[in-house]
Amino acid sequence: MDNRDVVWYLRQKPEADRFQLITDVAIGLEYHNIHILHGGLQCNKILVANEGHAMLAGYGLSKLFKEDEPTFYTQSDGPVSEFRYQPPEVMDGQQLSTSSDIYPWAMCALEIMTDPPYYYIKPVGPLIKAINEHKLPEKSSYPSPITELYVGLWELFERCCDGDPKQRPSITQVLQNLEEIKAWRGA
């Protein structure tokens, strides 16, 4: 695989179909989301095949998931940048659900569309505070032709980042929304 991760790939091919890449990531999550929580999704764990399709990697923090059994995140000793992708419930040590992978999907989608999440917050303390207080990145800080071309994409991002995991759409709903957004653009 010559393309490495999605960030490297986009530096080499800025004209790449970013909408398709975020859709590919959602498809990968849906495939595994029946019984596996990724638990560590971020852009450096999204590889791009030679054909230009995104694939998920980095399942080192993944968990087998059963609705009736509590599942908690395993804390990584990774870099501070990982915090940028973690949902508030992970920071709080709450029980995980399938929606715990929806928030990082949205943060990856944001980075694929434009810039890393919370790129303007460097120290870890203020970053964690912003996430725990549910202060989402604002659209005005992330100008992107993709969010202009695909009307409804930013609103989907916001729903996926809801501070209440129960209010986030399922990955199946995310994919349905992406199909609708793409179809609307084609109309």
Short mmCIF file of C-alpha atoms in Angstrom, two decimals:
data_model
loop_
_atom_site.label_atom_id
_atom_site.label_comp_id
_atom_site.label_asym_id
_atom_site.label_seq_id
_atom_site.Cartn_x
_atom_site.Cartn_y
_atom_site.Cartn_z
CA MET A 1 0.00 0.00 0.00
CA ASP A 2 1.69 3.16 -1.24
CA ASN A 3 -0.71 5.73 0.17
CA ARG A 4 -0.12 5.30 3.92
CA ASP A 5 -2.69 7.05 6.14
CA VAL A 6 -5.42 9.39 4.96
CA VAL A 7 -3.61 12.58 6.09
CA TRP A 8 -0.48 11.68 4.12
CA TYR A 9 -2.63 10.64 1.16
CA LEU A 10 -4.50 13.96 1.12
CA ARG A 11 -1.23 15.89 1.21
CA GLN A 12 -0.15 13.98 -1.90
CA LYS A 13 -3.56 14.14 -3.59
CA PRO A 14 -5.47 17.21 -2.39
CA GLU A 15 -7.96 16.73 -5.23
CA ALA A 16 -9.03 13.32 -3.84
CA ASP A 17 -12.72 12.65 -3.27
CA ARG A 18 -12.91 13.52 0.43
CA PHE A 19 -16.62 12.81 0.62
CA GLN A 20 -15.98 9.26 -0.59
CA LEU A 21 -13.19 8.83 1.97
CA ILE A 22 -15.43 9.76 4.90
CA THR A 23 -18.10 7.45 3.47
CA ASP A 24 -15.55 4.62 3.24
CA VAL A 25 -14.67 5.10 6.92
CA ALA A 26 -18.35 4.94 7.87
CA ILE A 27 -18.77 1.75 5.82
CA GLY A 28 -15.81 0.21 7.67
CA LEU A 29 -17.30 1.15 11.02
CA GLU A 30 -20.67 -0.28 10.07
CA TYR A 31 -19.04 -3.55 9.04
CA HIS A 32 -17.34 -3.97 12.44
CA ASN A 33 -19.89 -2.11 14.59
CA ILE A 34 -22.11 -5.12 15.16
CA HIS A 35 -19.83 -6.56 17.85
CA ILE A 36 -16.63 -4.50 17.87
CA LEU A 37 -15.96 -0.99 19.15
CA HIS A 38 -12.88 0.48 17.48
CA GLY A 39 -12.05 2.56 20.55
CA GLY A 40 -9.21 4.52 19.01
CA LEU A 41 -10.31 5.84 15.64
CA GLN A 42 -8.32 8.78 14.34
CA CYS A 43 -6.96 9.75 10.94
CA ASN A 44 -3.57 8.08 11.35
CA LYS A 45 -5.49 4.79 11.72
CA ILE A 46 -7.27 5.22 8.40
CA LEU A 47 -5.23 3.78 5.55
CA VAL A 48 -5.87 4.44 1.88
CA ALA A 49 -5.64 1.58 -0.61
CA ASN A 50 -3.93 2.06 -3.95
CA GLU A 51 -7.40 2.40 -5.52
CA GLY A 52 -8.08 5.41 -3.27
CA HIS A 53 -10.52 3.81 -0.82
CA ALA A 54 -10.17 4.32 2.94
CA MET A 55 -9.76 1.31 5.24
CA LEU A 56 -9.76 1.14 9.02
CA ALA A 57 -6.69 0.01 10.93
CA GLY A 58 -5.39 0.35 14.48
CA TYR A 59 -7.71 -2.00 16.31
CA GLY A 60 -5.31 -2.25 19.26
CA LEU A 61 -7.82 -0.57 21.61
CA SER A 62 -10.87 -2.30 20.15
CA LYS A 63 -13.37 -4.07 22.37
CA LEU A 64 -15.83 -6.86 21.79
CA PHE A 65 -19.19 -5.35 22.51
CA LYS A 66 -22.38 -6.85 23.87
CA GLU A 67 -25.40 -4.68 24.64
CA ASP A 68 -25.99 -6.37 27.99
CA GLU A 69 -22.39 -6.23 29.27
CA PRO A 70 -20.58 -3.08 30.40
CA THR A 71 -17.69 -2.05 28.16
CA PHE A 72 -15.13 0.57 29.13
CA TYR A 73 -12.31 2.22 27.23
CA THR A 74 -8.72 1.08 27.72
CA GLN A 75 -6.60 4.17 28.20
CA SER A 76 -3.76 4.49 25.75
CA ASP A 77 -0.33 5.87 26.51
CA GLY A 78 -0.41 7.49 23.08
CA PRO A 79 0.15 11.13 22.20
CA VAL A 80 -2.01 13.98 23.37
CA SER A 81 -3.36 14.31 19.83
CA GLU A 82 -5.52 11.22 20.50
CA PHE A 83 -7.66 13.29 22.86
CA ARG A 84 -8.88 15.31 19.88
CA TYR A 85 -10.86 12.29 18.67
CA GLN A 86 -12.18 10.90 21.94
CA PRO A 87 -15.82 11.36 22.91
CA PRO A 88 -16.66 12.97 26.25
CA GLU A 89 -17.85 9.66 27.72
CA VAL A 90 -14.35 8.22 27.28
CA MET A 91 -12.86 11.17 29.15
CA ASP A 92 -15.40 10.63 31.94
CA GLY A 93 -14.77 6.88 32.18
CA GLN A 94 -18.39 6.10 31.34
CA GLN A 95 -19.61 2.88 29.80
CA LEU A 96 -19.12 2.71 26.04
CA SER A 97 -21.69 1.98 23.39
CA THR A 98 -21.65 1.77 19.61
CA SER A 99 -22.16 5.55 19.56
CA SER A 100 -18.71 5.92 21.16
CA ASP A 101 -17.24 5.31 17.68
CA ILE A 102 -19.59 7.84 16.04
CA TYR A 103 -17.95 10.86 17.69
CA PRO A 104 -14.42 9.95 16.49
CA TRP A 105 -15.82 9.21 13.03
CA ALA A 106 -17.10 12.79 12.96
CA MET A 107 -13.75 14.17 14.12
CA CYS A 108 -11.99 12.17 11.40
CA ALA A 109 -14.51 13.41 8.85
CA LEU A 110 -13.74 16.96 9.94
CA GLU A 111 -10.01 16.41 9.48
CA ILE A 112 -10.51 14.74 6.10
CA MET A 113 -12.71 17.65 4.99
CA THR A 114 -10.45 20.43 6.24
CA ASP A 115 -8.25 20.50 9.40
CA PRO A 116 -7.66 18.42 12.54
CA PRO A 117 -10.29 18.78 15.26
CA TYR A 118 -9.54 21.55 17.72
CA TYR A 119 -6.38 22.48 15.80
CA TYR A 120 -6.49 25.88 17.48
CA ILE A 121 -6.18 24.43 21.03
CA LYS A 122 -2.63 23.28 21.76
CA PRO A 123 -2.38 22.59 25.54
CA VAL A 124 -4.03 19.36 26.68
CA GLY A 125 -5.89 20.93 29.64
CA PRO A 126 -7.97 23.38 27.61
CA LEU A 127 -8.51 20.69 24.96
CA ILE A 128 -9.99 18.23 27.46
CA LYS A 129 -12.07 21.03 28.98
CA ALA A 130 -13.50 21.96 25.56
CA ILE A 131 -14.42 18.33 24.85
CA ASN A 132 -15.95 17.74 28.28
CA GLU A 133 -17.96 20.97 28.02
CA HIS A 134 -19.20 19.86 24.57
CA LYS A 135 -17.73 22.90 22.81
CA LEU A 136 -17.69 21.68 19.26
CA PRO A 137 -15.47 23.11 16.58
CA GLU A 138 -17.35 25.91 14.84
CA LYS A 139 -17.99 25.84 11.11
CA SER A 140 -16.45 29.31 10.71
CA SER A 141 -13.10 27.90 11.93
CA TYR A 142 -13.17 25.18 9.27
CA PRO A 143 -13.81 26.75 5.87
CA SER A 144 -14.15 23.96 3.36
CA PRO A 145 -15.59 23.69 -0.13
CA ILE A 146 -16.81 20.22 0.84
CA THR A 147 -19.21 21.50 3.49
CA GLU A 148 -20.47 24.03 0.94
CA LEU A 149 -20.89 21.43 -1.82
CA TYR A 150 -22.52 18.86 0.42
CA VAL A 151 -25.29 20.73 2.20
CA GLY A 152 -26.17 18.99 5.44
CA LEU A 153 -22.72 17.55 6.07
CA TRP A 154 -21.85 20.02 8.85
CA GLU A 155 -25.19 19.37 10.54
CA LEU A 156 -24.47 15.62 10.42
CA PHE A 157 -21.08 16.30 12.00
CA GLU A 158 -22.76 18.22 14.82
CA ARG A 159 -25.30 15.44 15.48
CA CYS A 160 -22.50 12.87 15.58
CA CYS A 161 -20.72 14.94 18.23
CA ASP A 162 -23.69 15.32 20.56
CA GLY A 163 -22.53 15.28 24.19
CA ASP A 164 -25.19 12.69 24.95
CA PRO A 165 -24.16 9.44 23.22
CA LYS A 166 -27.82 8.35 23.06
CA GLN A 167 -28.61 11.34 20.84
CA ARG A 168 -25.96 10.50 18.24
CA PRO A 169 -27.10 8.74 15.07
CA SER A 170 -26.16 5.10 14.57
CA ILE A 171 -23.54 4.32 11.95
CA THR A 172 -26.34 3.01 9.73
CA GLN A 173 -28.13 6.36 10.07
CA VAL A 174 -24.85 8.16 9.31
CA LEU A 175 -24.52 6.17 6.08
CA GLN A 176 -28.14 6.87 5.15
CA ASN A 177 -27.57 10.59 5.77
CA LEU A 178 -24.40 10.52 3.66
CA GLU A 179 -26.34 8.88 0.80
CA GLU A 180 -29.07 11.53 1.07
CA ILE A 181 -26.53 14.37 1.17
CA LYS A 182 -24.73 12.97 -1.88
CA ALA A 183 -28.01 12.41 -3.75
CA TRP A 184 -29.20 15.94 -2.97
CA ARG A 185 -25.96 17.36 -4.38
CA GLY A 186 -26.41 15.32 -7.54
CA ALA A 187 -29.95 16.64 -8.05
#
